[in-house]
Amino acid sequence: MAEVTFNIRSFAVARVRLDPTAVYGSEVAGQPVLHLPLRVRLRPAGLQQQPLHYVIIRFAGAISSQRLPGGEFASFEARPLAEMSNTSDYEGQIEISVCLDRARVKRLEDARAGADANLSLSFWTLVWLSTQVGPGQSPFEVAYGSSLQIVVPKSHWAEQVVSRWGVDDVKVVEIMFPRSQAGENLRAAYSHVANAEKHFANGLNKETLAELYSAFEEMANRSGFKEPDQAFFVSLLTDLHPEKKEKAKLALDRLCDFLHLGRHEPKQSPSTFEISRSDARFALVMACAVFEYITPRG
């Protein structure tokens, strides 16, 4: 079991331990949470005839992984504490809940690549000293612990952490729009995509489709085409193999036909026609993917 210690005025007052197989995951309000049940042993400090009394009132830290570049990827803080020193050692548990998001989970899982989960935990604590505080001295002191290195076995991580996050239920798709490499036509068209995202956030499903169609329409008009049809998309796909180009132009043309539903309802039974939120989400994801696909790479 890995452990670290905290020193206050050269006295080792606390020992923090974590069993890697005690780590578990949960999902709270749709967000993944990593739980770290820490075992904390507090020790008496100071001389026997002049003990140092202290109270731990805050306990926080950060998590990093050697597999992930860029240092820490999450921070945490325990619930409000009032852990008081005693004349003898005593041990308790501090439950740490680390709130994550699906993007960070995806990066961590991509880096783990099916291996053990290697995590590095750093800690700091705010301590109130109730004795031996001289004139002008603050009764508060911040103590830091060295990094706690843990290796969670891949079987435990998969069964007790990842499976409880429900990450298989929601797929995270990262789509890049390289603005710096895009021409003016693409940048102008993408402003419509930004408007479509606002419509989607406000529950305006039909308007979402219409705005996405306007994105492709404006780009086609600026390129000398009346509408975003097959001829327009062929002009964008000049570098593709002829067979691939043929399939791609048909797919993009059909997507624009779908987006056009945001402007024109079908002639048959228009009173029962409705653009659903699923329609709008599908259109938004597909349109963003198309823009990434057709944007020239430097």
mmCIF file of C-alpha atoms in Angstrom:
data_model
loop_
_atom_site.group_PDB
_atom_site.id
_atom_site.type_symbol
_atom_site.label_atom_id
_atom_site.label_comp_id
_atom_site.label_asym_id
_atom_site.label_seq_id
_atom_site.Cartn_x
_atom_site.Cartn_y
_atom_site.Cartn_z
ATOM 1 C CA MET A 1 0.000 0.000 0.000
ATOM 2 C CA ALA A 2 1.535 3.330 -1.101
ATOM 3 C CA GLU A 3 1.889 6.113 1.465
ATOM 4 C CA VAL A 4 3.208 9.667 2.005
ATOM 5 C CA THR A 5 3.817 11.764 5.123
ATOM 6 C CA PHE A 6 3.212 15.401 6.075
ATOM 7 C CA ASN A 7 5.538 17.432 8.251
ATOM 8 C CA ILE A 8 4.646 20.365 10.473
ATOM 9 C CA ARG A 9 7.648 22.185 11.953
ATOM 10 C CA SER A 10 9.864 19.162 11.240
ATOM 11 C CA PHE A 11 7.446 16.755 12.938
ATOM 12 C CA ALA A 12 5.890 13.968 10.862
ATOM 13 C CA VAL A 13 2.286 14.461 11.907
ATOM 14 C CA ALA A 14 0.264 12.623 9.262
ATOM 15 C CA ARG A 15 0.607 9.544 7.107
ATOM 16 C CA VAL A 16 -1.646 9.113 4.078
ATOM 17 C CA ARG A 17 -2.110 5.693 2.495
ATOM 18 C CA LEU A 18 -4.129 4.432 -0.447
ATOM 19 C CA ASP A 19 -4.811 0.863 -1.465
ATOM 20 C CA PRO A 20 -4.895 0.818 -5.291
ATOM 21 C CA THR A 21 -7.633 -1.828 -5.254
ATOM 22 C CA ALA A 22 -9.837 0.403 -3.080
ATOM 23 C CA VAL A 23 -10.155 2.966 -5.889
ATOM 24 C CA TYR A 24 -13.573 2.922 -7.575
ATOM 25 C CA GLY A 25 -15.690 4.950 -9.971
ATOM 26 C CA SER A 26 -19.248 6.238 -10.091
ATOM 27 C CA GLU A 27 -21.425 8.478 -12.216
ATOM 28 C CA VAL A 28 -23.027 11.568 -10.674
ATOM 29 C CA ALA A 29 -25.442 13.689 -12.708
ATOM 30 C CA GLY A 30 -24.073 12.137 -15.883
ATOM 31 C CA GLN A 31 -20.454 12.948 -15.044
ATOM 32 C CA PRO A 32 -17.730 10.406 -14.153
ATOM 33 C CA VAL A 33 -16.317 10.583 -10.615
ATOM 34 C CA LEU A 34 -13.160 8.867 -9.349
ATOM 35 C CA HIS A 35 -13.274 7.921 -5.644
ATOM 36 C CA LEU A 36 -10.097 7.687 -3.581
ATOM 37 C CA PRO A 37 -10.685 6.326 -0.053
ATOM 38 C CA LEU A 38 -7.584 7.573 1.758
ATOM 39 C CA ARG A 39 -6.469 6.158 5.086
ATOM 40 C CA VAL A 40 -5.011 8.960 7.222
ATOM 41 C CA ARG A 41 -3.091 8.314 10.458
ATOM 42 C CA LEU A 42 -2.519 11.359 12.680
ATOM 43 C CA ARG A 43 0.335 11.367 15.155
ATOM 44 C CA PRO A 44 1.131 13.504 18.168
ATOM 45 C CA ALA A 45 3.754 16.158 17.548
ATOM 46 C CA GLY A 46 6.178 18.180 19.595
ATOM 47 C CA LEU A 47 7.927 17.321 22.823
ATOM 48 C CA GLN A 48 6.175 15.248 25.465
ATOM 49 C CA GLN A 49 6.228 18.106 27.956
ATOM 50 C CA GLN A 50 5.306 20.659 25.297
ATOM 51 C CA PRO A 51 3.078 18.992 22.664
ATOM 52 C CA LEU A 52 2.122 20.695 19.418
ATOM 53 C CA HIS A 53 -1.652 20.720 19.033
ATOM 54 C CA TYR A 54 -2.998 21.055 15.494
ATOM 55 C CA VAL A 55 -6.213 20.722 13.506
ATOM 56 C CA ILE A 56 -6.334 19.752 9.819
ATOM 57 C CA ILE A 57 -9.060 21.892 8.268
ATOM 58 C CA ARG A 58 -8.444 21.558 4.523
ATOM 59 C CA PHE A 59 -7.075 18.700 2.460
ATOM 60 C CA ALA A 60 -6.606 18.961 -1.305
ATOM 61 C CA GLY A 61 -4.393 17.871 -4.161
ATOM 62 C CA ALA A 62 -4.034 16.958 -7.819
ATOM 63 C CA ILE A 63 -3.746 13.876 -10.027
ATOM 64 C CA SER A 64 -1.337 13.393 -12.888
ATOM 65 C CA SER A 65 -0.174 10.463 -14.958
ATOM 66 C CA GLN A 66 3.194 9.801 -16.536
ATOM 67 C CA ARG A 67 1.344 8.528 -19.600
ATOM 68 C CA LEU A 68 -0.275 11.943 -20.120
ATOM 69 C CA PRO A 69 1.802 14.959 -21.199
ATOM 70 C CA GLY A 70 1.151 18.334 -19.624
ATOM 71 C CA GLY A 71 1.180 17.497 -15.927
ATOM 72 C CA GLU A 72 -1.962 17.241 -13.801
ATOM 73 C CA PHE A 73 -5.291 16.439 -15.390
ATOM 74 C CA ALA A 74 -7.561 16.788 -12.347
ATOM 75 C CA SER A 75 -7.632 18.467 -8.938
ATOM 76 C CA PHE A 76 -9.640 17.636 -5.835
ATOM 77 C CA GLU A 77 -10.516 18.789 -2.341
ATOM 78 C CA ALA A 78 -11.987 16.850 0.556
ATOM 79 C CA ARG A 79 -15.119 17.868 2.396
ATOM 80 C CA PRO A 80 -14.630 20.433 5.240
ATOM 81 C CA LEU A 81 -12.502 18.838 7.939
ATOM 82 C CA ALA A 82 -11.730 19.255 11.623
ATOM 83 C CA GLU A 83 -9.222 16.466 12.228
ATOM 84 C CA MET A 84 -7.631 17.185 15.611
ATOM 85 C CA SER A 85 -4.336 15.918 16.963
ATOM 86 C CA ASN A 86 -4.362 13.536 19.881
ATOM 87 C CA THR A 87 -1.956 12.303 22.523
ATOM 88 C CA SER A 88 -1.685 8.993 20.649
ATOM 89 C CA ASP A 89 -1.883 7.811 17.052
ATOM 90 C CA TYR A 90 -5.294 7.315 15.514
ATOM 91 C CA GLU A 91 -6.428 6.499 12.001
ATOM 92 C CA GLY A 92 -9.460 7.539 9.995
ATOM 93 C CA GLN A 93 -10.631 7.700 6.393
ATOM 94 C CA ILE A 94 -10.958 10.707 4.127
ATOM 95 C CA GLU A 95 -13.061 10.055 1.053
ATOM 96 C CA ILE A 96 -11.850 12.017 -1.963
ATOM 97 C CA SER A 97 -14.235 12.423 -4.912
ATOM 98 C CA VAL A 98 -12.527 13.616 -8.091
ATOM 99 C CA CYS A 99 -15.011 15.048 -10.601
ATOM 100 C CA LEU A 100 -13.955 14.415 -14.197
ATOM 101 C CA ASP A 101 -15.499 14.881 -17.626
ATOM 102 C CA ARG A 102 -15.761 12.519 -20.555
ATOM 103 C CA ALA A 103 -13.082 14.314 -22.570
ATOM 104 C CA ARG A 104 -10.499 13.806 -19.804
ATOM 105 C CA VAL A 105 -11.610 10.214 -19.311
ATOM 106 C CA LYS A 106 -11.116 9.570 -23.017
ATOM 107 C CA ARG A 107 -7.590 11.043 -22.959
ATOM 108 C CA LEU A 108 -6.704 8.992 -19.895
ATOM 109 C CA GLU A 109 -8.066 5.785 -21.405
ATOM 110 C CA ASP A 110 -6.355 6.409 -24.730
ATOM 111 C CA ALA A 111 -3.056 6.883 -22.891
ATOM 112 C CA ARG A 112 -3.607 3.829 -20.671
ATOM 113 C CA ALA A 113 -4.251 1.704 -23.779
ATOM 114 C CA GLY A 114 -5.451 -1.324 -21.826
ATOM 115 C CA ALA A 115 -2.536 -1.368 -19.375
ATOM 116 C CA ASP A 116 -2.481 -0.722 -15.610
ATOM 117 C CA ALA A 117 -3.545 2.756 -14.506
ATOM 118 C CA ASN A 118 -0.444 4.625 -13.312
ATOM 119 C CA LEU A 119 -1.438 7.648 -11.236
ATOM 120 C CA SER A 120 0.545 10.200 -9.271
ATOM 121 C CA LEU A 121 -1.254 12.001 -6.419
ATOM 122 C CA SER A 122 0.082 15.176 -4.843
ATOM 123 C CA PHE A 123 -1.392 16.572 -1.612
ATOM 124 C CA TRP A 124 -1.441 19.702 0.449
ATOM 125 C CA THR A 125 -3.180 20.447 3.727
ATOM 126 C CA LEU A 126 -4.076 23.583 5.669
ATOM 127 C CA VAL A 127 -3.386 23.204 9.383
ATOM 128 C CA TRP A 128 -4.452 25.383 12.305
ATOM 129 C CA LEU A 129 -1.930 25.415 15.147
ATOM 130 C CA SER A 130 -3.575 25.898 18.505
ATOM 131 C CA THR A 131 -0.319 26.137 20.490
ATOM 132 C CA GLN A 132 3.204 27.513 20.157
ATOM 133 C CA VAL A 133 2.254 30.469 17.993
ATOM 134 C CA GLY A 134 4.503 33.389 18.770
ATOM 135 C CA PRO A 135 3.770 37.115 18.429
ATOM 136 C CA GLY A 136 3.133 38.075 14.811
ATOM 137 C CA GLN A 137 3.000 34.451 13.684
ATOM 138 C CA SER A 138 0.024 33.069 11.790
ATOM 139 C CA PRO A 139 -1.788 30.188 13.447
ATOM 140 C CA PHE A 140 -2.199 28.636 9.995
ATOM 141 C CA GLU A 141 0.355 26.578 8.154
ATOM 142 C CA VAL A 142 0.305 24.805 4.792
ATOM 143 C CA ALA A 143 1.955 21.405 4.660
ATOM 144 C CA TYR A 144 2.781 19.487 1.502
ATOM 145 C CA GLY A 145 3.176 15.759 1.012
ATOM 146 C CA SER A 146 5.436 14.094 -1.499
ATOM 147 C CA SER A 147 3.834 12.465 -4.534
ATOM 148 C CA LEU A 148 1.938 9.267 -3.930
ATOM 149 C CA GLN A 149 2.500 6.829 -6.782
ATOM 150 C CA ILE A 150 -0.123 4.141 -7.266
ATOM 151 C CA VAL A 151 -0.617 1.468 -9.903
ATOM 152 C CA VAL A 152 -4.193 0.267 -10.211
ATOM 153 C CA PRO A 153 -4.290 -3.197 -11.827
ATOM 154 C CA LYS A 154 -5.935 -3.064 -15.237
ATOM 155 C CA SER A 155 -8.568 -5.657 -14.288
ATOM 156 C CA HIS A 156 -9.654 -3.639 -11.237
ATOM 157 C CA TRP A 157 -9.578 -0.367 -13.194
ATOM 158 C CA ALA A 158 -11.742 -1.822 -15.960
ATOM 159 C CA GLU A 159 -14.280 -3.498 -13.666
ATOM 160 C CA GLN A 160 -14.523 -1.109 -10.711
ATOM 161 C CA VAL A 161 -13.741 2.253 -12.326
ATOM 162 C CA VAL A 162 -14.338 2.495 -16.071
ATOM 163 C CA SER A 163 -17.397 0.254 -16.171
ATOM 164 C CA ARG A 164 -19.068 2.403 -13.494
ATOM 165 C CA TRP A 165 -18.464 5.598 -15.445
ATOM 166 C CA GLY A 166 -20.796 4.499 -18.225
ATOM 167 C CA VAL A 167 -18.360 5.739 -20.854
ATOM 168 C CA ASP A 168 -19.583 3.063 -23.258
ATOM 169 C CA ASP A 169 -23.015 4.681 -23.208
ATOM 170 C CA VAL A 170 -21.784 8.059 -24.479
ATOM 171 C CA LYS A 171 -19.256 8.341 -27.278
ATOM 172 C CA VAL A 172 -16.977 11.369 -27.281
ATOM 173 C CA VAL A 173 -16.041 12.499 -30.783
ATOM 174 C CA GLU A 174 -13.370 15.183 -31.084
ATOM 175 C CA ILE A 175 -13.738 17.180 -34.302
ATOM 176 C CA MET A 176 -11.148 19.808 -35.163
ATOM 177 C CA PHE A 177 -11.807 22.870 -37.273
ATOM 178 C CA PRO A 178 -8.367 24.276 -38.169
ATOM 179 C CA ARG A 179 -9.334 27.951 -38.454
ATOM 180 C CA SER A 180 -5.769 29.106 -39.025
ATOM 181 C CA GLN A 181 -5.519 26.984 -42.167
ATOM 182 C CA ALA A 182 -9.001 27.719 -43.500
ATOM 183 C CA GLY A 183 -9.742 30.304 -46.160
ATOM 184 C CA GLU A 184 -12.201 33.165 -45.831
ATOM 185 C CA ASN A 185 -15.010 31.139 -47.414
ATOM 186 C CA LEU A 186 -14.705 28.408 -44.805
ATOM 187 C CA ARG A 187 -14.419 30.838 -41.895
ATOM 188 C CA ALA A 188 -17.531 32.717 -43.002
ATOM 189 C CA ALA A 189 -19.450 29.468 -43.392
ATOM 190 C CA TYR A 190 -18.354 28.258 -39.986
ATOM 191 C CA SER A 191 -19.981 31.276 -38.327
ATOM 192 C CA HIS A 192 -23.273 29.668 -39.347
ATOM 193 C CA VAL A 193 -22.210 26.483 -37.585
ATOM 194 C CA ALA A 194 -21.593 28.525 -34.427
ATOM 195 C CA ASN A 195 -25.112 29.942 -34.745
ATOM 196 C CA ALA A 196 -26.483 26.430 -35.244
ATOM 197 C CA GLU A 197 -24.840 25.346 -31.983
ATOM 198 C CA LYS A 198 -26.631 28.207 -30.190
ATOM 199 C CA HIS A 199 -29.950 27.157 -31.742
ATOM 200 C CA PHE A 200 -29.366 23.583 -30.625
ATOM 201 C CA ALA A 201 -28.578 24.716 -27.085
ATOM 202 C CA ASN A 202 -31.889 26.618 -27.041
ATOM 203 C CA GLY A 203 -33.898 23.653 -28.313
ATOM 204 C CA LEU A 204 -34.536 25.176 -31.759
ATOM 205 C CA ASN A 205 -34.172 22.012 -33.783
ATOM 206 C CA LYS A 206 -35.592 23.199 -37.110
ATOM 207 C CA GLU A 207 -33.514 26.364 -36.971
ATOM 208 C CA THR A 208 -30.415 24.252 -36.294
ATOM 209 C CA LEU A 209 -30.825 22.415 -39.591
ATOM 210 C CA ALA A 210 -31.607 25.620 -41.480
ATOM 211 C CA GLU A 211 -28.497 27.366 -40.152
ATOM 212 C CA LEU A 212 -26.298 24.410 -41.069
ATOM 213 C CA TYR A 213 -27.679 24.443 -44.601
ATOM 214 C CA SER A 214 -26.878 28.174 -44.750
ATOM 215 C CA ALA A 215 -23.266 27.329 -43.869
ATOM 216 C CA PHE A 216 -22.845 25.144 -46.925
ATOM 217 C CA GLU A 217 -24.960 27.461 -49.080
ATOM 218 C CA GLU A 218 -22.820 30.493 -48.291
ATOM 219 C CA MET A 219 -19.641 28.585 -49.016
ATOM 220 C CA ALA A 220 -21.097 27.413 -52.350
ATOM 221 C CA ASN A 221 -22.230 30.934 -53.298
ATOM 222 C CA ARG A 222 -18.814 32.387 -52.493
ATOM 223 C CA SER A 223 -17.294 29.720 -54.755
ATOM 224 C CA GLY A 224 -19.585 30.618 -57.656
ATOM 225 C CA PHE A 225 -22.215 27.900 -57.233
ATOM 226 C CA LYS A 226 -25.932 28.523 -56.841
ATOM 227 C CA GLU A 227 -26.375 25.862 -54.177
ATOM 228 C CA PRO A 228 -24.365 23.197 -52.321
ATOM 229 C CA ASP A 229 -24.894 20.434 -54.874
ATOM 230 C CA GLN A 230 -22.747 17.621 -56.244
ATOM 231 C CA ALA A 231 -20.861 19.933 -58.591
ATOM 232 C CA PHE A 232 -19.901 22.164 -55.689
ATOM 233 C CA PHE A 233 -18.611 19.285 -53.577
ATOM 234 C CA VAL A 234 -16.627 17.882 -56.505
ATOM 235 C CA SER A 235 -14.831 21.231 -56.666
ATOM 236 C CA LEU A 236 -13.743 20.760 -53.045
ATOM 237 C CA LEU A 237 -12.625 17.165 -53.414
ATOM 238 C CA THR A 238 -10.141 17.574 -56.239
ATOM 239 C CA ASP A 239 -7.374 15.622 -54.509
ATOM 240 C CA LEU A 240 -9.420 12.468 -53.942
ATOM 241 C CA HIS A 241 -9.251 9.284 -55.976
ATOM 242 C CA PRO A 242 -12.049 9.337 -58.613
ATOM 243 C CA GLU A 243 -14.006 6.482 -57.014
ATOM 244 C CA LYS A 244 -13.701 7.985 -53.546
ATOM 245 C CA LYS A 245 -14.681 11.401 -54.916
ATOM 246 C CA GLU A 246 -17.808 9.937 -56.516
ATOM 247 C CA LYS A 247 -18.980 8.384 -53.251
ATOM 248 C CA ALA A 248 -18.092 11.447 -51.174
ATOM 249 C CA LYS A 249 -19.961 13.941 -53.377
ATOM 250 C CA LEU A 250 -23.112 11.805 -53.170
ATOM 251 C CA ALA A 251 -22.856 11.539 -49.378
ATOM 252 C CA LEU A 252 -22.348 15.284 -48.897
ATOM 253 C CA ASP A 253 -25.124 16.131 -51.348
ATOM 254 C CA ARG A 254 -27.529 13.875 -49.449
ATOM 255 C CA LEU A 255 -26.526 15.478 -46.166
ATOM 256 C CA CYS A 256 -27.421 18.904 -47.561
ATOM 257 C CA ASP A 257 -30.771 17.502 -48.721
ATOM 258 C CA PHE A 258 -31.394 16.462 -45.112
ATOM 259 C CA LEU A 259 -30.330 19.883 -43.795
ATOM 260 C CA HIS A 260 -32.710 21.541 -46.251
ATOM 261 C CA LEU A 261 -35.610 20.070 -44.254
ATOM 262 C CA GLY A 262 -34.983 22.902 -41.796
ATOM 263 C CA ARG A 263 -36.251 25.344 -44.429
ATOM 264 C CA HIS A 264 -38.855 23.383 -46.352
ATOM 265 C CA GLU A 265 -41.298 20.915 -44.887
ATOM 266 C CA PRO A 266 -42.354 17.933 -47.023
ATOM 267 C CA LYS A 267 -45.411 18.325 -49.205
ATOM 268 C CA GLN A 268 -47.026 15.200 -47.806
ATOM 269 C CA SER A 269 -48.545 15.567 -44.316
ATOM 270 C CA PRO A 270 -46.677 18.764 -43.339
ATOM 271 C CA SER A 271 -48.890 19.132 -40.253
ATOM 272 C CA THR A 272 -47.352 16.018 -38.674
ATOM 273 C CA PHE A 273 -43.777 16.759 -39.743
ATOM 274 C CA GLU A 274 -41.379 17.682 -36.979
ATOM 275 C CA ILE A 275 -37.614 18.102 -36.670
ATOM 276 C CA SER A 276 -36.628 16.273 -33.490
ATOM 277 C CA ARG A 277 -33.678 16.890 -31.204
ATOM 278 C CA SER A 278 -32.111 13.667 -32.487
ATOM 279 C CA ASP A 279 -32.388 15.060 -36.023
ATOM 280 C CA ALA A 280 -30.694 18.285 -34.930
ATOM 281 C CA ARG A 281 -27.914 16.493 -33.035
ATOM 282 C CA PHE A 282 -27.234 14.197 -35.995
ATOM 283 C CA ALA A 283 -27.119 17.171 -38.367
ATOM 284 C CA LEU A 284 -24.781 19.177 -36.139
ATOM 285 C CA VAL A 285 -22.293 16.349 -35.604
ATOM 286 C CA MET A 286 -22.282 15.413 -39.287
ATOM 287 C CA ALA A 287 -21.878 19.013 -40.474
ATOM 288 C CA CYS A 288 -18.929 19.602 -38.123
ATOM 289 C CA ALA A 289 -17.316 16.379 -39.325
ATOM 290 C CA VAL A 290 -17.749 17.494 -42.952
ATOM 291 C CA PHE A 291 -16.068 20.827 -42.270
ATOM 292 C CA GLU A 292 -13.101 19.045 -40.730
ATOM 293 C CA TYR A 293 -12.984 16.709 -43.737
ATOM 294 C CA ILE A 294 -13.039 19.435 -46.420
ATOM 295 C CA THR A 295 -10.754 21.951 -44.720
ATOM 296 C CA PRO A 296 -7.352 21.972 -46.448
ATOM 297 C CA ARG A 297 -4.431 20.769 -44.353
ATOM 298 C CA GLY A 298 -1.214 22.730 -44.273
#
